[in-house]
Amino acid sequence: MMNGTWKVDARDGKLAMAHIYVAFVALALGGLAGLLQVLVRSGKFELPAGISYYTILTTHGVLLGLVLTTFFIIGFQFAAVSRTAGTLSDRVRFWGWVGFWLMTIGTAITAFYILIGEASVLYTFYAPLQAHAGFYIGLTLVVVGSWISGFAMFAHYAKWKKAHPGQVSPLLTFMPVVNMVLWLICSLGVAATVLFQLIPWSLGYVDRINVLVSRTLFWYFGHPLVYFWLLPAYMIWYAIIPKIIGGKMFSDSLARMSFILFLIFSIPVGFHHQLVEPGIDPAWKYLQVVLTFMVVIPSLMTAFSMFATFEMYGRSKGATGLFGWLRKLPWGDARFFAPFIGMLFFIPAGAGGLVNASHQLNQVVHNTIWVTGHFHLTLATTVVLTFFGAAYWLIPHLTGRVMTKAMNRLAIIQTIVWSIGMIFMSSAMHFAGLLGAPRRSAFSTYGDAPQALEWIPYQIAQAVGGTILFIGIILVLIIVTNLAFFAPKGETEFPVAEVAEQAERTPLVFENWKLWIGIAVVLILIAYTVPFIDMIQNAPPGSKGFKLW
């Protein structure tokens, strides 16, 4: 039992926990910045000591959107591959630590320049807003560190494949590999704009920057980034939740197929963030919108698979009628309850995503706070609640402790508090966005304009929701601190589900990396080559850097 197959080796556990600690520190600081934001936007609160609203906006976006997610995901994936493909070799673990320290140092540098007010470029660090070069260099270190960790996982996977020729790899090793391949391909875009455009520009080596190229490279990265966050939640749903409820996985093949579809279709779709951007031919926007809608397919496959798993389990426990199986699910287990609530929130979140990606509907909501509301449903609810649910067994497994009944009860309360806060905040954002309220902007009545005054009640509702969410953050930090340092010593299982007997055998074609990466690259070239050549050949004069705050 202790040979690394069933229990994550203590040395691998340390590596995973290091990432998870940083993730939760980012949650605390980024959550505080978020609370300050919603209070300022309500118009009832002003920041002290000349702190700029746009400084805390950048802090919130970078710490929660990039740092919390990337660190938690890489920590979780290291634990998953160690658990399913055997203990990491010393070399893989060494490079995992190198990646971790590069990311941590990069995060510290980035945070420093944001907090001293030299990098208030909002969450998307969009040109022509210009930050201090240190901000871009710090983010580069974060990306490079994550690449090193990705290659360490690839090396571990390759070693397993060599030892087991002709066999299908463990699902929780295959899935992190797909996710890191996705991350590697998409983050090349942000690396290119940062290294070749933003750093030379911020250092003053070049005076002007091609804004359209910079934004296009950013969104080549920015949309697949959402799936980099989402796929680890899917890993937990597919491979872990069935075990937690006491059931079996509906289909291993279907899980792999959905991940491959995400790899293929999530990258050549960045233009749907640029539908109102001049300089891109509408025909190319149309192509990328069509490809965006293809991403709906693996999401619907996942929904089908999860509810099939739940129903199979409920029926095996004697449930009858159309929805009788719902009563058989373990509602009192926070490890199930938090991710399940995340799944439910993904239904309106996905519908909102279809609105954002539709050319005509996008005209209504583009650059309004509707988009922020959508973002908080997908990442800050679906993904984050699933990560919290995973932390409730992952942290005690890695620290050799057990979650007590009291902590489990607190975790259920935390999930409910989070859901109530998000319903208030996200709904208010969606409604205010439909009324035209802008995103990314501090409180303003725009000279008491009648339209702007319509937004104020919604902004107060956002502040109420954001305050409830902050209470949720405090609760989860109490639980995580307990599980890491104070919970009783003991053995906690790292649950990995078996596949149902009636499921089809998994074909080896899913691990034909040349085929799948080849298709992904071809689609990217089709979607981006001509528009890119056009942007460079017909480039406007370019823009100088702006520092507005």
XYZ file of C-alpha atoms in Angstrom:
549
model
C 0.000 0.000 0.000
C 2.825 2.435 0.744
C 4.787 1.906 -2.500
C 3.581 5.165 -4.057
C 0.766 3.650 -6.080
C -1.931 4.152 -3.456
C -0.383 6.871 -1.346
C 1.487 9.890 -2.625
C 5.132 9.647 -1.522
C 5.930 12.108 1.294
C 8.598 13.873 -0.840
C 6.108 14.352 -3.698
C 3.540 15.476 -1.111
C 5.895 18.247 0.050
C 6.234 19.511 -3.519
C 2.464 19.488 -4.029
C 1.801 21.175 -0.667
C 4.317 23.958 -1.384
C 2.229 24.907 -4.421
C -1.022 24.670 -2.447
C 0.277 26.948 0.348
C 1.124 29.678 -2.177
C -2.302 29.232 -3.797
C -4.156 29.846 -0.530
C -1.966 32.821 0.433
C -2.914 34.281 -2.980
C -6.576 33.556 -2.200
C -6.342 35.524 1.070
C -4.626 38.585 -0.439
C -6.544 38.547 -3.733
C -9.823 38.074 -1.866
C -9.113 41.127 0.303
C -8.440 43.167 -2.855
C -11.735 41.900 -4.288
C -13.629 42.950 -1.156
C -12.145 46.468 -1.379
C -13.156 46.632 -5.054
C -16.839 45.852 -4.525
C -16.974 48.274 -1.585
C -15.491 51.080 -3.700
C -17.855 50.350 -6.599
C -20.862 50.673 -4.298
C -19.976 54.353 -3.877
C -20.158 54.043 -0.073
C -16.448 53.580 0.601
C -13.218 55.283 -0.413
C -9.773 53.710 -0.331
C -7.427 55.211 2.276
C -3.948 56.639 1.805
C -4.177 57.318 -1.909
C -4.414 53.629 -2.878
C -5.695 53.484 -6.441
C -8.771 51.394 -7.279
C -6.884 50.179 -10.356
C -3.990 48.939 -8.229
C -6.291 46.680 -6.207
C -8.105 45.622 -9.392
C -4.796 44.437 -10.880
C -3.855 42.760 -7.572
C -7.188 40.919 -7.422
C -7.062 39.749 -11.048
C -3.445 38.608 -11.066
C -3.483 36.892 -7.640
C -6.783 35.041 -8.116
C -6.864 34.619 -11.905
C -3.226 33.622 -12.403
C -1.470 32.798 -9.118
C -4.143 30.909 -7.105
C -5.146 28.824 -10.119
C -1.728 28.009 -11.580
C -0.185 27.035 -8.237
C -3.134 24.916 -7.113
C -3.375 23.171 -10.484
C 0.312 22.298 -10.709
C 0.377 21.100 -7.084
C -2.722 18.968 -7.608
C -1.380 17.538 -10.893
C 1.968 16.576 -9.334
C 0.054 14.736 -6.591
C -2.217 13.066 -9.190
C 0.610 11.750 -11.392
C 2.543 10.577 -8.325
C -0.569 8.766 -7.060
C -1.463 7.072 -10.370
C 1.841 6.601 -12.234
C 4.084 5.904 -9.232
C 6.451 8.021 -7.115
C 8.283 10.793 -8.982
C 11.949 10.196 -9.699
C 14.487 12.432 -7.934
C 15.133 14.216 -11.237
C 11.447 14.933 -11.926
C 10.995 16.143 -8.354
C 14.091 18.374 -8.626
C 12.720 20.069 -11.755
C 9.320 20.362 -10.048
C 11.012 22.373 -7.274
C 12.897 24.508 -9.820
C 9.579 25.301 -11.493
C 7.987 26.091 -8.121
C 10.717 28.524 -7.036
C 10.806 30.290 -10.405
C 7.018 30.758 -10.248
C 7.157 31.940 -6.626
C 9.975 34.445 -7.240
C 8.170 35.658 -10.383
C 4.944 36.106 -8.402
C 6.743 38.095 -5.698
C 8.378 40.412 -8.270
C 5.056 40.935 -10.084
C 3.172 41.602 -6.828
C 5.824 44.105 -5.713
C 5.442 46.240 -8.842
C 1.638 46.079 -8.679
C 1.549 47.081 -4.996
C 3.877 50.078 -5.421
C 1.506 51.332 -8.128
C 3.888 50.819 -11.050
C 1.753 48.192 -12.809
C -1.915 49.176 -12.709
C -2.599 47.564 -16.091
C -5.720 45.689 -14.910
C -6.068 41.948 -15.145
C -5.423 41.603 -18.891
C -2.260 43.773 -19.029
C -3.598 45.176 -22.274
C -1.425 47.447 -24.415
C -1.268 50.411 -24.730
C -1.472 50.512 -20.896
C 2.132 50.159 -19.866
C 3.580 48.660 -16.677
C 7.072 48.735 -15.220
C 9.344 46.184 -16.928
C 9.623 44.331 -13.591
C 5.926 43.381 -13.816
C 6.413 41.730 -17.213
C 9.670 40.045 -16.153
C 7.981 38.624 -13.041
C 5.116 37.209 -15.119
C 7.624 35.712 -17.558
C 9.258 33.830 -14.663
C 5.838 32.508 -13.600
C 5.165 31.169 -17.118
C 8.667 29.693 -17.544
C 8.428 28.028 -14.106
C 5.108 26.451 -15.103
C 6.694 25.151 -18.344
C 9.480 23.470 -16.356
C 6.870 21.776 -14.133
C 4.971 20.711 -17.261
C 8.058 19.099 -18.786
C 8.730 17.336 -15.468
C 5.224 15.800 -15.713
C 5.842 14.814 -19.361
C 9.080 13.058 -18.318
C 7.235 11.103 -15.602
C 4.523 10.118 -18.088
C 7.133 9.025 -20.678
C 8.855 6.850 -18.052
C 5.529 5.150 -17.246
C 4.814 4.560 -20.947
C 8.262 3.020 -21.428
C 7.700 0.625 -18.524
C 4.180 -0.316 -19.765
C 4.334 -0.593 -23.572
C 0.989 -0.991 -25.340
C -0.997 -0.074 -22.223
C -3.351 2.859 -21.712
C -1.892 5.282 -19.161
C -3.741 5.941 -15.883
C -6.507 8.501 -16.430
C -5.182 10.893 -13.765
C -1.774 10.868 -15.474
C -3.188 11.299 -18.991
C -5.381 14.272 -17.993
C -2.594 16.412 -16.453
C -0.466 15.711 -19.544
C -3.265 16.995 -21.836
C -3.698 20.053 -19.619
C 0.014 20.893 -19.611
C 0.222 20.425 -23.414
C -2.711 22.854 -23.735
C -0.992 25.287 -21.349
C 2.338 25.045 -23.157
C 0.857 25.736 -26.604
C -1.358 28.615 -25.460
C 1.178 30.328 -23.186
C 3.558 30.662 -26.167
C 1.266 33.550 -27.198
C 1.649 35.513 -23.991
C 5.375 34.693 -23.869
C 5.777 36.093 -27.403
C 4.017 39.392 -26.703
C 5.794 39.865 -23.359
C 9.300 39.009 -24.595
C 9.243 40.597 -28.040
C 6.858 43.503 -27.505
C 6.087 44.504 -23.920
C 9.511 44.154 -22.223
C 11.474 46.076 -24.934
C 8.679 48.710 -24.980
C 8.537 49.109 -21.189
C 12.348 49.397 -21.033
C 12.224 52.157 -23.653
C 14.103 50.228 -26.381
C 11.167 50.791 -28.702
C 8.890 53.796 -28.603
C 5.691 52.281 -30.035
C 3.934 48.945 -30.023
C 1.533 47.242 -32.450
C -1.479 47.087 -30.138
C -3.553 44.748 -32.328
C -0.755 42.151 -32.489
C -0.243 42.383 -28.728
C -3.946 41.914 -27.951
C -4.271 39.062 -30.424
C -1.328 37.224 -28.867
C -2.816 37.867 -25.434
C -6.185 36.362 -26.378
C -4.543 33.448 -28.175
C -3.444 32.687 -24.602
C -6.307 34.267 -22.637
C -9.142 32.026 -23.729
C -7.418 28.608 -23.442
C -6.259 29.834 -20.026
C -9.912 29.376 -18.968
C -9.730 25.697 -19.960
C -6.388 25.316 -18.174
C -8.365 26.253 -15.031
C -11.399 24.198 -15.931
C -9.745 20.889 -16.903
C -8.400 20.132 -13.387
C -11.976 20.621 -12.132
C -13.048 18.121 -14.805
C -10.304 15.727 -13.618
C -11.828 15.852 -10.145
C -15.363 15.390 -11.532
C -14.515 12.495 -13.830
C -11.928 10.536 -11.868
C -12.446 11.362 -8.188
C -16.073 12.318 -7.420
C -17.432 8.852 -8.496
C -15.132 7.246 -5.894
C -16.152 9.745 -3.196
C -19.855 8.917 -3.664
C -19.086 5.182 -3.722
C -19.880 4.667 -7.406
C -17.877 4.007 -10.568
C -16.814 6.122 -13.511
C -19.298 6.042 -16.376
C -16.656 5.883 -19.145
C -12.883 6.273 -19.252
C -12.936 6.719 -23.056
C -15.491 9.522 -22.898
C -13.376 11.366 -20.304
C -10.268 11.125 -22.519
C -12.212 12.114 -25.618
C -13.558 15.278 -23.946
C -10.013 16.276 -22.896
C -8.672 15.753 -26.441
C -11.531 17.891 -27.826
C -10.614 20.675 -25.390
C -6.995 20.471 -26.531
C -8.035 20.788 -30.185
C -10.779 23.410 -29.972
C -9.849 25.690 -27.084
C -6.861 27.463 -28.645
C -7.908 28.760 -32.120
C -10.796 30.793 -30.644
C -9.236 33.969 -29.195
C -10.967 36.296 -31.684
C -14.285 35.869 -29.882
C -12.756 38.183 -27.265
C -11.974 40.640 -30.057
C -15.294 40.757 -31.892
C -15.473 44.555 -31.661
C -11.761 44.992 -32.457
C -11.150 46.825 -35.756
C -8.404 45.455 -37.973
C -9.569 41.812 -38.002
C -11.587 40.697 -41.012
C -15.137 39.584 -40.031
C -14.701 36.275 -41.924
C -11.891 35.260 -39.549
C -13.929 36.309 -36.518
C -16.758 34.133 -37.851
C -14.445 31.104 -38.212
C -13.218 31.452 -34.634
C -16.759 31.898 -33.295
C -17.711 28.588 -34.984
C -14.675 26.899 -33.389
C -15.640 28.450 -30.026
C -19.028 26.769 -30.209
C -17.282 23.417 -30.767
C -16.027 23.676 -27.172
C -19.639 23.263 -26.038
C -19.455 19.599 -27.123
C -16.910 18.327 -24.537
C -18.701 20.366 -21.840
C -22.023 18.684 -22.660
C -20.236 15.291 -22.772
C -18.938 16.001 -19.262
C -22.394 16.968 -17.983
C -23.849 13.784 -19.495
C -21.075 11.617 -18.025
C -21.336 13.104 -14.525
C -25.094 12.795 -14.244
C -24.930 9.283 -15.715
C -22.441 8.408 -12.943
C -24.731 9.878 -10.268
C -27.788 8.093 -11.642
C -25.974 4.728 -11.942
C -24.864 5.061 -8.316
C -28.354 6.049 -7.102
C -30.021 3.169 -8.985
C -27.475 0.707 -7.547
C -28.649 1.891 -4.108
C -32.277 1.132 -5.001
C -33.440 4.569 -6.203
C -36.594 4.563 -8.335
C -38.451 7.183 -10.363
C -36.980 9.906 -12.550
C -35.026 11.782 -9.866
C -35.002 9.297 -6.976
C -31.223 8.866 -7.355
C -30.686 12.492 -6.218
C -31.725 11.523 -2.679
C -29.052 8.806 -2.527
C -26.117 11.190 -3.100
C -23.921 11.984 -0.046
C -25.077 15.565 0.527
C -23.421 15.668 3.942
C -19.909 15.082 2.511
C -18.171 18.384 1.697
C -15.805 16.585 -0.715
C -18.858 15.882 -2.886
C -21.093 18.834 -1.998
C -18.688 21.660 -2.941
C -17.839 20.294 -6.447
C -21.496 19.375 -7.068
C -22.615 22.964 -6.375
C -19.790 24.042 -8.714
C -21.281 21.793 -11.428
C -24.725 23.366 -10.979
C -23.291 26.876 -11.335
C -21.588 25.768 -14.543
C -25.015 25.561 -16.252
C -25.708 29.352 -16.207
C -21.963 30.010 -16.578
C -21.829 28.006 -19.825
C -24.962 29.719 -21.146
C -23.363 33.112 -20.463
C -20.261 31.971 -22.335
C -22.395 31.283 -25.415
C -23.730 34.854 -25.182
C -20.185 36.272 -24.989
C -19.072 34.247 -28.016
C -22.081 35.095 -30.227
C -21.280 37.958 -32.592
C -24.605 39.800 -32.256
C -25.142 39.246 -28.511
C -21.549 40.167 -27.781
C -22.255 43.693 -29.096
C -24.639 44.173 -26.158
C -22.404 42.903 -23.355
C -18.877 43.614 -24.649
C -16.735 45.413 -22.052
C -19.630 45.615 -19.609
C -19.595 44.130 -16.113
C -21.732 41.267 -17.540
C -18.417 39.709 -18.653
C -17.035 39.994 -15.107
C -20.185 38.308 -13.788
C -19.732 35.448 -16.270
C -16.094 35.119 -15.253
C -17.035 34.869 -11.583
C -19.490 32.056 -12.339
C -17.004 29.968 -14.335
C -13.727 30.475 -12.498
C -14.732 31.827 -9.100
C -17.566 29.339 -8.563
C -17.373 26.219 -10.742
C -13.581 25.893 -10.654
C -12.858 27.335 -7.219
C -15.579 25.352 -5.394
C -14.274 22.174 -7.057
C -10.735 23.049 -5.917
C -12.007 23.656 -2.369
C -13.762 20.262 -2.439
C -10.510 18.638 -3.606
C -8.491 20.423 -0.908
C -10.687 18.779 1.741
C -9.163 15.355 0.977
C -5.934 16.330 -0.824
C -4.407 18.406 1.985
C -5.040 15.807 4.740
C -3.772 13.052 2.404
C -0.524 14.966 1.805
C -0.051 16.049 5.448
C -1.020 12.722 7.045
C -4.118 14.061 8.797
C -7.886 13.511 8.748
C -10.779 15.929 8.316
C -12.943 16.000 11.422
C -16.756 16.071 11.391
C -16.681 19.656 12.683
C -14.456 20.742 9.760
C -16.673 18.867 7.300
C -19.699 20.723 8.683
C -17.842 24.032 8.397
C -16.936 23.153 4.790
C -20.623 22.569 3.961
C -21.468 25.958 5.529
C -18.580 27.528 3.551
C -20.012 26.159 0.276
C -23.463 27.554 1.074
C -22.018 30.964 2.083
C -19.953 31.068 -1.132
C -23.000 30.182 -3.252
C -25.194 32.867 -1.646
C -22.453 35.500 -2.041
C -21.930 34.570 -5.677
C -25.656 34.580 -6.497
C -25.872 38.150 -5.179
C -22.672 39.418 -6.765
C -22.729 37.664 -10.117
C -26.452 38.258 -10.727
C -25.998 41.972 -9.966
C -23.050 42.088 -12.385
C -25.060 40.390 -15.142
C -28.042 42.738 -14.746
C -25.918 45.887 -14.475
C -23.996 44.765 -17.569
C -27.225 44.486 -19.548
C -27.945 48.095 -18.506
C -24.543 49.132 -19.891
C -22.454 49.377 -16.687
C -18.763 49.176 -17.697
C -16.280 46.661 -16.334
C -12.855 47.554 -14.928
C -13.985 51.020 -13.784
C -14.163 52.559 -10.306
C -17.347 54.077 -8.905
C -18.703 56.991 -10.929
C -22.129 58.473 -11.568
C -20.793 60.062 -14.788
C -22.086 63.503 -13.794
C -25.331 62.030 -12.424
C -26.256 60.702 -15.854
C -29.670 58.974 -15.606
C -28.301 55.741 -17.127
C -25.415 55.580 -14.641
C -27.775 56.131 -11.697
C -29.658 52.971 -12.746
C -26.523 50.934 -12.026
C -26.057 52.033 -8.409
C -28.525 49.592 -6.732
C -26.826 46.710 -8.575
C -23.408 47.938 -7.466
C -24.642 47.954 -3.850
C -25.923 44.363 -4.363
C -22.442 43.461 -5.684
C -20.921 44.858 -2.489
C -23.299 42.730 -0.379
C -22.389 39.611 -2.404
C -18.673 40.406 -2.315
C -18.774 40.828 1.469
C -20.500 37.433 1.882
C -17.865 35.900 -0.426
C -15.094 37.356 1.730
C -16.646 35.600 4.748
C -16.490 32.419 2.595
C -12.773 33.034 2.006
C -12.154 33.411 5.763
C -14.010 30.116 6.391
C -12.040 28.189 3.758
C -8.743 29.577 5.107
C -9.711 28.355 8.605
C -10.468 24.866 7.186
C -7.284 24.683 5.098
C -5.093 25.857 8.004
C -6.711 23.217 10.226
C -6.194 20.435 7.652
C -2.573 21.407 7.050
C -1.423 21.936 10.647
C -3.933 21.080 13.395
C -6.225 18.238 12.314
C -5.728 14.856 14.049
C -3.024 12.628 12.553
C -4.255 9.739 10.435
C -4.655 8.256 6.972
C -6.823 10.025 4.391
C -7.446 8.334 1.062
C -6.556 9.907 -2.297
C -9.748 8.678 -4.020
C -9.432 7.428 -7.617
C -12.517 5.889 -9.218
C -12.673 2.573 -11.073
C -14.428 2.391 -14.427
C -17.876 0.783 -14.596
C -17.848 -2.849 -15.826
C -20.112 -2.112 -18.797
C -17.882 0.736 -20.121
C -16.129 0.265 -23.463
C -12.418 -0.561 -23.490
C -10.264 2.556 -23.894
C -8.544 2.663 -27.316
C -4.857 3.578 -27.477
C -5.509 6.202 -30.168
C -6.102 8.804 -27.422
C -2.379 8.722 -26.675
C -1.325 9.335 -30.264
C 0.146 12.726 -29.390
C 1.473 13.407 -32.888
C -2.077 13.138 -34.238
C -3.840 15.321 -31.655
C -1.168 17.991 -31.288
C -0.880 17.968 -35.099
C -4.613 18.655 -35.500
C -4.447 21.406 -32.854
C -1.499 23.084 -34.617
C -3.221 22.866 -38.035
C -6.371 24.503 -36.627
C -4.295 27.250 -34.987
C -2.463 27.915 -38.277
C -5.749 28.030 -40.218
C -7.346 30.394 -37.691
C -4.410 32.763 -37.167
C -1.905 32.818 -40.070
C -3.721 35.073 -42.570
C -5.103 37.521 -39.960
C -1.648 37.767 -38.393
C 0.100 38.528 -41.686
C -2.600 41.147 -42.298
C -2.040 42.779 -38.885
C 1.681 43.098 -39.537
C 1.500 44.171 -43.213
C -1.254 46.739 -42.622
C -0.073 47.811 -39.187
C -1.122 51.238 -37.915
C 1.684 53.531 -36.673
C 1.574 51.852 -33.230
C 1.020 53.325 -29.796
C 3.192 54.846 -27.118
C 2.756 53.516 -23.594
C 0.087 55.016 -21.343
C 0.280 55.151 -17.552
C -3.099 56.438 -16.446
C -2.961 55.649 -12.706
